[in-house]
XYZ file of C-alpha atoms in Angstrom:
338
model
C 67.335 -46.641 183.855
C 68.240 -46.866 180.187
C 68.304 -50.131 178.861
C 68.989 -50.973 174.763
C 69.542 -47.713 172.047
C 66.605 -48.416 169.317
C 69.597 -49.161 166.698
C 70.594 -51.954 168.209
C 66.807 -53.066 168.505
C 65.294 -55.915 166.498
C 61.457 -56.666 165.919
C 60.388 -60.473 164.942
C 56.615 -60.410 164.844
C 56.559 -63.907 164.002
C 55.217 -67.226 164.902
C 58.813 -69.029 163.287
C 61.397 -68.517 166.267
C 64.392 -66.067 165.102
C 66.735 -67.968 165.963
C 70.032 -67.239 164.372
C 69.829 -63.608 166.340
C 68.872 -65.591 169.987
C 71.703 -68.629 169.047
C 74.381 -66.107 169.008
C 73.196 -64.236 171.614
C 73.382 -66.562 173.470
C 76.049 -68.257 172.248
C 78.671 -65.736 173.417
C 76.176 -64.874 176.599
C 78.786 -65.530 179.853
C 76.246 -64.915 182.309
C 72.649 -65.074 181.616
C 69.650 -63.552 184.068
C 66.956 -65.736 183.019
C 63.616 -63.316 184.854
C 60.202 -63.530 183.898
C 57.237 -60.946 185.310
C 56.572 -60.296 189.465
C 53.985 -62.740 190.565
C 54.322 -65.836 189.051
C 51.911 -67.724 187.169
C 52.502 -71.308 185.315
C 53.744 -69.360 181.926
C 56.206 -67.431 183.778
C 57.511 -69.980 186.747
C 56.907 -72.759 183.399
C 59.263 -71.469 181.151
C 61.508 -69.384 183.031
C 62.014 -73.385 184.731
C 63.002 -74.206 180.949
C 65.873 -71.457 179.549
C 67.710 -71.674 182.546
C 67.809 -75.700 181.929
C 68.642 -75.047 178.232
C 71.271 -72.464 179.275
C 73.029 -75.547 181.609
C 72.841 -78.123 178.948
C 74.740 -75.901 176.928
C 77.015 -75.195 179.793
C 75.786 -71.194 180.548
C 76.048 -70.166 183.285
C 72.423 -68.699 184.809
C 70.936 -66.843 187.051
C 67.169 -67.650 187.718
C 65.727 -64.550 190.269
C 61.900 -64.282 191.581
C 59.739 -61.250 192.766
C 56.728 -62.920 194.723
C 55.446 -65.377 196.162
C 55.379 -68.866 193.646
C 52.362 -70.333 194.852
C 52.260 -73.774 196.865
C 50.523 -75.584 193.248
C 53.112 -75.166 191.843
C 55.758 -77.218 193.434
C 56.155 -79.859 192.025
C 57.534 -78.302 189.140
C 61.311 -78.991 189.571
C 63.548 -76.463 190.969
C 60.746 -73.720 191.556
C 61.364 -74.069 194.946
C 65.082 -73.235 193.916
C 64.284 -70.041 192.837
C 65.285 -66.993 195.047
C 64.263 -63.662 195.050
C 66.806 -60.549 195.194
C 67.623 -59.918 198.364
C 67.910 -64.419 198.838
C 70.554 -64.111 195.732
C 74.097 -64.519 196.495
C 76.308 -62.828 194.717
C 77.634 -63.257 191.737
C 79.804 -62.484 188.291
C 78.439 -59.128 186.041
C 75.485 -60.041 184.084
C 75.431 -59.550 180.491
C 72.708 -61.230 178.951
C 69.445 -61.631 180.392
C 66.312 -63.469 178.724
C 63.085 -61.875 179.941
C 59.784 -63.938 179.383
C 56.483 -62.207 178.871
C 57.302 -59.587 180.590
C 55.765 -56.362 178.356
C 57.765 -53.606 179.997
C 61.146 -53.767 181.774
C 59.358 -52.990 185.417
C 57.299 -56.266 185.019
C 60.245 -58.137 186.254
C 60.079 -56.668 189.470
C 63.653 -56.355 191.495
C 64.930 -57.892 189.492
C 65.521 -55.669 187.485
C 68.616 -53.466 189.657
C 70.264 -56.653 187.811
C 69.965 -55.079 184.443
C 72.510 -52.336 183.640
C 72.882 -49.858 179.670
C 75.300 -52.333 178.429
C 72.709 -56.071 179.578
C 71.939 -57.386 175.957
C 68.552 -58.754 176.673
C 66.380 -60.814 174.811
C 62.423 -60.664 175.199
C 60.226 -62.627 174.335
C 56.416 -62.261 174.865
C 53.530 -62.704 173.464
C 51.709 -59.245 174.602
C 50.519 -57.324 172.486
C 51.198 -53.987 174.802
C 55.508 -55.039 174.292
C 57.937 -52.237 175.010
C 60.212 -53.996 172.786
C 63.612 -52.989 174.506
C 65.680 -56.174 173.579
C 68.564 -56.413 171.481
C 66.037 -59.046 170.181
C 62.404 -58.926 171.126
C 60.735 -62.126 169.360
C 57.002 -60.730 170.232
C 54.465 -63.820 169.036
C 50.977 -62.635 169.365
C 49.473 -65.181 167.760
C 51.130 -67.697 170.437
C 48.816 -68.780 173.087
C 51.718 -68.389 175.670
C 55.384 -68.168 176.078
C 55.332 -71.893 177.066
C 54.318 -72.214 173.243
C 57.037 -70.086 171.787
C 60.215 -71.771 173.796
C 58.594 -74.886 172.570
C 59.352 -73.549 168.571
C 62.782 -72.953 169.556
C 63.576 -75.497 171.550
C 62.045 -77.450 168.583
C 63.836 -75.774 165.322
C 67.965 -75.953 167.411
C 67.140 -79.874 167.679
C 67.060 -79.399 171.916
C 65.574 -82.252 173.573
C 62.595 -81.778 176.264
C 63.270 -84.594 178.460
C 60.224 -85.240 181.313
C 60.265 -82.166 183.429
C 60.717 -79.392 180.807
C 57.861 -80.919 179.230
C 55.839 -80.430 182.311
C 57.372 -77.503 183.208
C 56.550 -76.206 178.978
C 53.060 -77.984 180.189
C 51.768 -76.333 182.916
C 52.659 -72.493 181.128
C 50.740 -73.343 178.033
C 47.724 -75.159 180.393
C 47.869 -72.163 182.695
C 47.792 -69.387 180.100
C 45.650 -70.988 178.460
C 42.975 -71.427 180.899
C 42.827 -75.182 180.871
C 43.080 -74.800 177.470
C 39.721 -73.001 176.984
C 40.977 -68.995 175.796
C 40.459 -67.685 172.274
C 44.686 -67.676 171.953
C 44.106 -72.711 171.935
C 44.489 -72.776 168.483
C 45.658 -76.716 166.180
C 48.735 -75.646 166.364
C 48.426 -75.227 170.558
C 46.798 -78.437 170.996
C 49.316 -80.894 169.259
C 52.290 -78.949 170.761
C 50.544 -79.719 174.082
C 50.015 -83.794 172.088
C 53.861 -84.283 171.845
C 54.226 -83.038 175.405
C 51.790 -85.309 176.722
C 54.069 -88.095 174.491
C 57.263 -87.664 176.980
C 55.047 -89.417 178.872
C 53.850 -86.796 181.428
C 50.624 -86.338 183.645
C 48.350 -84.586 181.773
C 45.613 -85.416 184.619
C 48.015 -84.815 187.591
C 49.127 -81.130 186.368
C 45.432 -80.486 186.250
C 44.764 -81.977 188.984
C 48.069 -80.663 191.030
C 47.371 -76.623 189.192
C 43.467 -76.379 190.016
C 41.409 -78.645 191.882
C 43.371 -78.925 195.136
C 42.831 -77.181 196.547
C 43.658 -76.250 201.239
C 40.695 -75.464 203.388
C 41.466 -71.662 203.743
C 40.869 -71.739 199.835
C 37.322 -72.605 199.657
C 37.176 -70.111 202.459
C 38.393 -67.303 200.685
C 36.424 -68.126 198.128
C 32.639 -67.795 199.910
C 33.744 -65.213 201.152
C 35.144 -64.135 197.865
C 32.009 -65.198 196.278
C 29.643 -63.475 199.436
C 30.755 -59.995 197.876
C 29.890 -60.589 194.087
C 28.331 -56.906 192.475
C 27.035 -55.881 189.323
C 26.302 -52.814 187.787
C 25.541 -51.700 184.567
C 21.949 -54.423 183.774
C 24.501 -57.188 184.088
C 27.364 -56.431 182.027
C 29.722 -55.838 184.969
C 30.518 -57.750 187.291
C 33.654 -56.908 190.108
C 34.856 -59.656 193.508
C 36.655 -57.838 196.098
C 39.090 -59.506 198.374
C 40.601 -57.216 201.250
C 43.406 -58.753 203.891
C 40.871 -59.220 206.207
C 39.206 -61.783 204.183
C 42.264 -63.561 203.953
C 43.402 -63.056 207.993
C 39.960 -64.468 208.296
C 40.395 -67.226 206.160
C 44.009 -67.913 207.019
C 44.995 -67.610 203.708
C 47.815 -67.270 201.348
C 47.407 -63.890 198.673
C 48.450 -66.225 195.882
C 44.913 -68.834 197.175
C 42.825 -65.807 195.101
C 44.840 -66.671 192.069
C 42.013 -67.153 189.284
C 39.349 -66.050 191.735
C 39.052 -62.868 188.382
C 37.159 -65.990 185.908
C 34.411 -66.257 188.413
C 33.221 -62.952 186.799
C 32.882 -64.421 183.860
C 31.015 -67.624 184.732
C 27.872 -65.126 184.622
C 24.670 -64.967 181.581
C 25.033 -61.123 180.574
C 28.479 -60.322 181.537
C 31.419 -58.916 179.423
C 33.544 -56.949 181.934
C 34.458 -58.985 185.414
C 37.123 -57.129 187.509
C 38.865 -58.386 190.553
C 39.978 -55.679 193.165
C 42.682 -56.771 195.215
C 43.467 -54.449 198.881
C 47.577 -54.722 198.901
C 47.214 -51.931 201.948
C 45.901 -49.329 202.670
C 46.977 -46.811 199.199
C 47.330 -49.343 197.542
C 44.853 -51.824 194.667
C 46.041 -54.539 192.587
C 43.266 -55.367 190.117
C 42.755 -58.020 187.790
C 40.221 -57.579 183.984
C 38.597 -59.790 181.584
C 36.384 -59.036 179.120
C 34.046 -60.844 175.831
C 32.180 -59.375 173.406
C 34.839 -56.819 172.143
C 35.565 -54.768 175.341
C 40.005 -54.130 175.150
C 40.621 -54.201 178.935
C 44.552 -53.684 178.204
C 43.700 -50.668 176.737
C 41.869 -49.745 180.307
C 45.452 -51.172 182.185
C 47.446 -48.851 180.485
C 45.530 -46.242 181.744
C 47.182 -47.161 185.158
C 50.969 -48.288 184.403
C 48.941 -52.136 183.454
C 48.301 -53.904 180.865
C 47.938 -57.496 178.983
C 46.455 -59.319 176.217
C 42.574 -57.582 174.895
C 40.390 -59.945 176.879
C 42.108 -60.325 180.376
C 44.968 -57.405 181.635
C 45.824 -56.056 185.339
C 47.419 -52.594 186.634
C 47.692 -51.788 190.129
C 45.687 -48.082 191.420
C 48.419 -45.663 193.628
C 44.724 -45.717 195.362
C 42.661 -47.459 198.359
C 39.923 -50.084 197.732
C 37.141 -48.027 197.316
C 38.539 -45.563 195.915
C 40.341 -48.096 193.325
C 36.407 -49.167 192.525
C 35.438 -46.051 192.439
C 37.222 -44.617 189.531
C 37.804 -48.518 187.748
C 33.539 -48.686 187.824
C 33.781 -45.178 186.728
C 36.348 -46.242 183.636
C 34.927 -49.166 182.422
C 30.910 -48.264 182.761
C 32.106 -45.112 180.253
C 33.346 -47.809 178.050
C 30.111 -49.663 177.695
C 28.757 -46.621 177.836
C 30.445 -44.637 174.391
């Protein structure tokens, strides 16, 4: 599907939001699709909700759609339970404009991509280095910790008053995409923005506890099963974890309860690359990758049509679990020994 002619694209690789260009498109729009990536995480969901509320405050008709289950831990965010899947979406007038958040390529939108046509005017807001620049306006700030941080800058620039609910949404977006303010992407400005959001009266401890420290018994059982199968390779430089459908069944857990398991791989001394293999079905495997010490896992993931950040990426292999493990481990070993 051809979405936008190359000659119409405007790219902004900058910290400051391109207010005029974005605002002009929004002003002319009638029906706006607001969408983020499939299998929504905190940044995807928080920003999708915040942008939708902002547009509605301007009197715009907003269509939201998701591809994937919204993890229960985000249910406290206002509006989180009101985003339909593509299949649940009610018919609406033709969408003329789309704001796509945190998607380095349009395929990451998932089933919502079916709502786009070659006439759809796309505003692409992202912080991934490998963004395909597929919109009419592309604001790509690779120095931002999260799209949540970017949206705060935009809202501040247009004098939009961030209320309590929007502050919770943006704070959750930033908190989760910085790994609780642990990643190198966390800057002085990131913390300043977080402080301003807390200043609206939100409960930062409640948000952190709800997202990270309010696990179901099934989550703990699943954690034990996955960690019990931990493996190390290349003199402990590679740490690999595996999640099978059988484990999910035995733990009576939902797939979203494995969110964040990949982080365990880098808790180990000497590990440079962490891999988390997730069985989807008999012929499909998803892989989350993490790294440190200068290893670009986004480049590895891109070999399979995936991507992400230098130290955090993901991809899907059209291979059974064991074959996918063999293939990915072979490539990572070659990178480490190259």
